Coordinates of C-alpha atoms in Angstrom, one line a residue:
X1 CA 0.0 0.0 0.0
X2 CA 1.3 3.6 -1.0
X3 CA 1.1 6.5 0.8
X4 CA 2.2 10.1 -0.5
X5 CA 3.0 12.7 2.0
X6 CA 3.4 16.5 0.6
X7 CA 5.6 18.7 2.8
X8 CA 8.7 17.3 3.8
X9 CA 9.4 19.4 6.8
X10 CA 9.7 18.6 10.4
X11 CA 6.2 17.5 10.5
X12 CA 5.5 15.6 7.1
X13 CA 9.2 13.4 7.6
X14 CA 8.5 12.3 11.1
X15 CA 5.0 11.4 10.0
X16 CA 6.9 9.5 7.3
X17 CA 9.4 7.8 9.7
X18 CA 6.9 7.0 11.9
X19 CA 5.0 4.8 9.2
X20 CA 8.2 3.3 8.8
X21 CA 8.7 2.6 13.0
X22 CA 5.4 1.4 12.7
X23 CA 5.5 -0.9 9.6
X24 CA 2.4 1.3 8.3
X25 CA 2.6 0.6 4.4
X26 CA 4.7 -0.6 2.1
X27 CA 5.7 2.7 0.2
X28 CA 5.9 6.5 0.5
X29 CA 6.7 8.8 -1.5
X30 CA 7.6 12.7 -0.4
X31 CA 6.9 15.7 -2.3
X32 CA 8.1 18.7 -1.9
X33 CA 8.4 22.1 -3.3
X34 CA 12.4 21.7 -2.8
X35 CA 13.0 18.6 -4.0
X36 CA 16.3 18.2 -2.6
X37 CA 15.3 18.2 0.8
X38 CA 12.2 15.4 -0.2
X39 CA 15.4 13.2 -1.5
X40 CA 17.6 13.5 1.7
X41 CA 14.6 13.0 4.1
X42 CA 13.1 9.9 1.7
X43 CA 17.1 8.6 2.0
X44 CA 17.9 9.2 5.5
X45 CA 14.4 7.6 6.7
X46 CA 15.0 4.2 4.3
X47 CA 18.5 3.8 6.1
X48 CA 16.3 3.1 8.9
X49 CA 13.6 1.0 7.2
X50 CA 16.6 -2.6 8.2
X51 CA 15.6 -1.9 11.8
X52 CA 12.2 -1.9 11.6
X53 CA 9.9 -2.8 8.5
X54 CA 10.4 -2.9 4.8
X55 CA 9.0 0.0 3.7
X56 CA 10.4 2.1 0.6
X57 CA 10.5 5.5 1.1
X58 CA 11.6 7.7 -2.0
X59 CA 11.1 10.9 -3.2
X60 CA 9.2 12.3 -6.4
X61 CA 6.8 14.5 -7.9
X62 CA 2.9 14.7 -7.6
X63 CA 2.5 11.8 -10.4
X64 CA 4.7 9.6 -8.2
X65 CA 1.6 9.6 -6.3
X66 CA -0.4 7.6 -8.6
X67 CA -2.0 4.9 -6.9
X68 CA -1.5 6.3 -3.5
X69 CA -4.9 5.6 -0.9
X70 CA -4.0 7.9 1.6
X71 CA -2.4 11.1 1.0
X72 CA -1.2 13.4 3.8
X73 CA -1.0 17.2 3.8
X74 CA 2.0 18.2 5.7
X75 CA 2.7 21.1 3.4
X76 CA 2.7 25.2 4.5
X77 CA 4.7 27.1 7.1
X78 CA 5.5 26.5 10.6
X79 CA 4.4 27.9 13.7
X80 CA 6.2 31.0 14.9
X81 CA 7.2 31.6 19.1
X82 CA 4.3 33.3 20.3
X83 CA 2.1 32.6 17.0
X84 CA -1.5 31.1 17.4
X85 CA -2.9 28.4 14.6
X86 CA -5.7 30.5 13.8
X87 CA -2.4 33.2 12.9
X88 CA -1.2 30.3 10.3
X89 CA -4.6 30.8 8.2
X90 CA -3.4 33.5 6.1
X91 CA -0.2 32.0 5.3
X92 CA -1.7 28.6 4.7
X93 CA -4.6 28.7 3.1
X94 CA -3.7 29.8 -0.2
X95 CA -0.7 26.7 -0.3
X96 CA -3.4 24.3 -0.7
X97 CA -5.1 25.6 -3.8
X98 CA -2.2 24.1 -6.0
X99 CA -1.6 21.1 -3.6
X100 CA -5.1 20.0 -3.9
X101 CA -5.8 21.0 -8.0
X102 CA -2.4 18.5 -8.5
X103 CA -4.1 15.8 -6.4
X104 CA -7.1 15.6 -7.8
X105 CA -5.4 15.3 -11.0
X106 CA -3.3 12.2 -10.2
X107 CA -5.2 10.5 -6.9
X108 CA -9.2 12.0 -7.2
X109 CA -10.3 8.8 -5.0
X110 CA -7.5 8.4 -2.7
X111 CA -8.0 9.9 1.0
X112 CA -7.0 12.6 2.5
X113 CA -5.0 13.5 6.0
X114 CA -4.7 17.3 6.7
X115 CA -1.5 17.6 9.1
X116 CA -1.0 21.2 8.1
X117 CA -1.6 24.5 11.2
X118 CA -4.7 25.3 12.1
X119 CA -5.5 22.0 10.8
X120 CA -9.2 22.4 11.8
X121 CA -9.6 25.3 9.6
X122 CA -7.4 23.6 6.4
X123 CA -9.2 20.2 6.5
X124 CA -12.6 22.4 5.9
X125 CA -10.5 24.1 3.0
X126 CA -9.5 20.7 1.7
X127 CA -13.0 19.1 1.6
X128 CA -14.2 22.0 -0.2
X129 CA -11.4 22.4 -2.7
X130 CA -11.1 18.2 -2.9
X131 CA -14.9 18.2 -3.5
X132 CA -14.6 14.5 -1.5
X133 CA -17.5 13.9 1.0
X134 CA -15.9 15.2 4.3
X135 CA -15.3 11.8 6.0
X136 CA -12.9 11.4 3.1
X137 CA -11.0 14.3 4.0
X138 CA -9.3 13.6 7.8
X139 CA -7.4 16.5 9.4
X140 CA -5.1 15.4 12.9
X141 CA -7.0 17.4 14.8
X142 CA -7.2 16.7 18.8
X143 CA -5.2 13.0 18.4
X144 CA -2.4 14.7 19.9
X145 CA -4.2 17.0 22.4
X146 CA -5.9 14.1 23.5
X147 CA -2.4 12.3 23.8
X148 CA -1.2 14.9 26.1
X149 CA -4.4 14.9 28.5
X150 CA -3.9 11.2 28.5
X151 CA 0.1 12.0 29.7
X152 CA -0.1 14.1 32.3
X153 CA -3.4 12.1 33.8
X154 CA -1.3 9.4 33.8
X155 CA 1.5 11.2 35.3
X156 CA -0.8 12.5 38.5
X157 CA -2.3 9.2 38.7
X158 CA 0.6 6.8 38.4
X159 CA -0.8 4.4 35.7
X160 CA -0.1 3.9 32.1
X161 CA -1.7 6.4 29.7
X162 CA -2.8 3.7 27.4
X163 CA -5.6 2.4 30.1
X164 CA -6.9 6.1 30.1
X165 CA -10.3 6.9 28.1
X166 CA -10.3 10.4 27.7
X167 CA -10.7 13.3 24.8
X168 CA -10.2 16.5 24.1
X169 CA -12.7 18.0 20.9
X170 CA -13.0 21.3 19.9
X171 CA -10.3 23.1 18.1
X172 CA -7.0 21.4 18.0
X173 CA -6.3 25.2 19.4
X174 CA -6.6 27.6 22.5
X175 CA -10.4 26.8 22.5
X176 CA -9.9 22.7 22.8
X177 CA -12.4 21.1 25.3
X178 CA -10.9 19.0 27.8
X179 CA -13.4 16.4 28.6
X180 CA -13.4 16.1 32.5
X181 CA -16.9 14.4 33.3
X182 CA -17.0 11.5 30.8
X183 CA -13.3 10.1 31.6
X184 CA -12.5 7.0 32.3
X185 CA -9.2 5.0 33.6
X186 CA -9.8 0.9 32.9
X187 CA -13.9 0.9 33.8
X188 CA -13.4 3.5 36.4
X189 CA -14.8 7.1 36.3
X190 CA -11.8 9.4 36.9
X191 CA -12.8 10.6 39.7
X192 CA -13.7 7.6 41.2
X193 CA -10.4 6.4 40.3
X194 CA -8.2 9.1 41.4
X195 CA -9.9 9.0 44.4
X196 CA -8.9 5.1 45.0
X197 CA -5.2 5.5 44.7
X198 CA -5.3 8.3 46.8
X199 CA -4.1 10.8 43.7
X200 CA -7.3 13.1 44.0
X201 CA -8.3 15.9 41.4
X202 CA -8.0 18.9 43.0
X203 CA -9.2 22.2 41.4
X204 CA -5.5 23.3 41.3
X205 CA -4.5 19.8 39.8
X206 CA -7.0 20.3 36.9
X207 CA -5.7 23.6 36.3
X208 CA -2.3 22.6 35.7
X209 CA -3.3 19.7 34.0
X210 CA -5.2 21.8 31.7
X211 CA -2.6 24.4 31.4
X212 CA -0.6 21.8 30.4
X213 CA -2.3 20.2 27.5
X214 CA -3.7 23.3 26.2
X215 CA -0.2 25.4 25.9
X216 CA 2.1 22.2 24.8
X217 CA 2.6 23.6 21.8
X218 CA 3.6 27.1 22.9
X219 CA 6.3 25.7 25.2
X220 CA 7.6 23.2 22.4
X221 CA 8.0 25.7 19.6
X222 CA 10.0 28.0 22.4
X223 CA 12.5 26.1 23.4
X224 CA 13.1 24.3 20.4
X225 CA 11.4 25.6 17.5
X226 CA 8.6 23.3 16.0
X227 CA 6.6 20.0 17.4
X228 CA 7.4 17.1 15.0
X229 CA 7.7 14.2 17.6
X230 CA 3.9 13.5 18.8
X231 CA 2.1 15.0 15.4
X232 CA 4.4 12.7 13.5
X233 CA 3.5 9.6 15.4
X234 CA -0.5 10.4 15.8
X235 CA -0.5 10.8 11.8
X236 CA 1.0 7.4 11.6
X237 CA -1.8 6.0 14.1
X238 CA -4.4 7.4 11.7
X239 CA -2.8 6.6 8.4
X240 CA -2.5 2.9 10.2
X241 CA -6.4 2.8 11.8
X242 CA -7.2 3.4 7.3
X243 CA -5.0 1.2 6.0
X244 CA -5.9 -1.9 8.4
X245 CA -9.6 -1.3 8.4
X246 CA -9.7 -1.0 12.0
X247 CA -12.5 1.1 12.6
X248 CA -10.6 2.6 15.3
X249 CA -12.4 5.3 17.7
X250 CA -9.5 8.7 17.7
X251 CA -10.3 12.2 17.9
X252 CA -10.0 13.5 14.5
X253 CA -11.1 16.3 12.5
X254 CA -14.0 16.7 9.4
X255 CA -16.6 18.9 8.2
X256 CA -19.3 18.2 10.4
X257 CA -22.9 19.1 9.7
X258 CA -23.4 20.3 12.6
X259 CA -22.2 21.3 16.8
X260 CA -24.0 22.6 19.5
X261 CA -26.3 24.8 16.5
X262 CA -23.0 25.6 14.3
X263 CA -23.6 24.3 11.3
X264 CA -20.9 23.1 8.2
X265 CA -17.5 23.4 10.8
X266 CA -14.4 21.2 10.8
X267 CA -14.3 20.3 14.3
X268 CA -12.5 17.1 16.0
X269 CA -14.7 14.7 17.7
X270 CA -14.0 10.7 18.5
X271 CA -14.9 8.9 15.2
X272 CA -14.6 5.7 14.1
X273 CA -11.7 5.5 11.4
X274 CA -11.8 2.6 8.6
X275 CA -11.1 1.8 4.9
X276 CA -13.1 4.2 3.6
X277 CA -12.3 6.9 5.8
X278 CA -14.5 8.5 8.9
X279 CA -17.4 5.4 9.0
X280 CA -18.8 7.0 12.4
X281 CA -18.9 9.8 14.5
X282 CA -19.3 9.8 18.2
X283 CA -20.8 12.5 20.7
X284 CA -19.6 11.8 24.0
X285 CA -22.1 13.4 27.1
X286 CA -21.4 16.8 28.1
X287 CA -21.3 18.6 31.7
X288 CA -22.9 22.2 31.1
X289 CA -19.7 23.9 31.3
X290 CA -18.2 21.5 28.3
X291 CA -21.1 21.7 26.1
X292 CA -21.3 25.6 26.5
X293 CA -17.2 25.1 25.9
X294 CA -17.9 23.6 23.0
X295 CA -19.9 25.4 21.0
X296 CA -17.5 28.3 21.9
X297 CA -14.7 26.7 20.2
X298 CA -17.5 25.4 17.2
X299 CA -18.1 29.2 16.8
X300 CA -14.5 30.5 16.7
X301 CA -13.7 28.0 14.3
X302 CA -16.9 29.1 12.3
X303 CA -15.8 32.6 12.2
X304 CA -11.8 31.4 10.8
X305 CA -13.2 29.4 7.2
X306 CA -15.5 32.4 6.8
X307 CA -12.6 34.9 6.7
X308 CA -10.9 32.6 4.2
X309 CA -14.2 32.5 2.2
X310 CA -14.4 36.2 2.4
X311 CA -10.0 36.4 1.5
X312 CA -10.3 34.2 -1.4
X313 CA -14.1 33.3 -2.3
X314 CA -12.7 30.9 -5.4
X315 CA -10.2 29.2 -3.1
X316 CA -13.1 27.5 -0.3
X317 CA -16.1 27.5 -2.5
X318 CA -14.6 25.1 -4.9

């Protein structure tokens, strides 16, 4: 199985050596508007295919891509220190338009994973500009915020992140929704849990907990310049959950009819991931204060695709 990944950056090559890690597929191919950085990352990631899975991994231009089921969308420009998502819009959106007319020309069907900051925001660009039904067009979304929640509950609690059920939707952004009141650790509420190994929740734990997940990024990108690591494993996840058919339950992003009254947003929610793409979709019960959270982050999200509507009508109508 083939997989194309355009944007060979920090982001788009450690999604790629992930697959590899992870014995994902059985070929990628990288493009990349400089070519000579698609060719050293597609060599320097098949020197370490011998110690993990026989993947090829080369380099090559959107035709390369022929054949490819899942493609992901790595490409645009970073985050800046200090820099919000939303602030990538501008700079992003308009990158798409000729990533997505070249696709459609060589892969129409194949499926596709939107990596690219604020991904929320770009996966409702590509389902429009694609003109796939939106559970063919994935973006990351809260995997990764949902990975961190899961961290640092399992840090405070003392028990392995993996036997922890519990999400984050919203905006993979500064309006994410940490869901307190519907987590779980093994068939355990959280509370109930916390309470039993004598780890409790406090109001100041919470805070810091939520501190903690909802500025990751903004620490990352200070002290080091980008975050490659998690995205680049979480994409992997997904492009695996598609490629095996596992119908899979992660917290992804689509267009999604509609949230808490906001109607046509790309918003992350758990949903069931398979061969064809998003099979399901999954509302998880809300406390007041989360649903009202919700449709805050629905709304500011909302307000973002119609600013690139209004910036470039021909770009997110198509």
């Amino acid at each position: 199985m083939k997989v194309g990944i355009v944007g060979s950056g920090s982001v788009g090559s450690t999604a790629a050596y992930a697959m590899v890690m992870r014995g994902v597929c059985s070929e990628i191919v990288l493009v990349d508007i400089h070519a000579a950085r698609a060719e050293a990352q597609a060599q320097d990631i098949s020197h370490a295919s011998p110690f993990a899975y026989p993947v090829v991994v080369r380099a090559g231009g959107y035709d390369d891509l022929s054949g490819a089921r899942l493609v992901v969308l790595a490409a645009g420009v970073g985050q800046k220190p200090g820099e919000s998502r939303l602030q990538l819009l501008g700079r992003n959106a308009a990158v798409f338009d000729t990533v997505i007319r070249e696709l459609r020309r060589v892969v129409p069907e194949a499926l596709l994973l939107v990596a690219t900051n604020p991904v929320d925001v770009m996966t409702q660009v590509a389902t429009r500009l694609a003109g796939l039904p939106p559970g063919r067009v994935i973006g990351s979304g809260t995997i990764l915020d949902t990975a961190r929640f899961r961290v640092l509950l399992g840090t405070h609690l003392g028990v392995s992140p993996k036997s922890i059920h519990a999400y984050v939707l919203g905006e993979h952004g500064d309006s994410e929704v940490l869901l307190w009141s519907s987590a779980m650790v093994g068939n355990l509420p959280l509370v109930a849990f916390a309470s039993e190994v004598g780890a409790p929740l406090t109001d100041s734990v919470k805070h810091g907990i939520d501190e903690g997940v909802r500025n990751a990024a903004y620490k990352i990108i200070e002290g080091k310049g980008a975050t490659y690591y998690g995205i680049g494993a979480g994409l992997a996840r997904i492009a695996q959950a598609i490629l095996n058919d596992e119908h899979a339950v992660l917290t992804v992003s689509a267009l999604t009819a509609e949230v808490e009254g906001v109607t046509e947003v790309a918003i992350s929610l758990p949903r069931v991931l398979a061969a064809q793409g998003v099979v399901a979709e999954l509302r998880p019960p809300l406390d007041e204060e989360e649903r009202a959270a919700f449709r805050r982050s629905a709304e500011i999200l909302e307000r973002a695709a119609s600013s690139v509507a209004e910036a470039a009508p021909g770009h997110a109508g198509r």
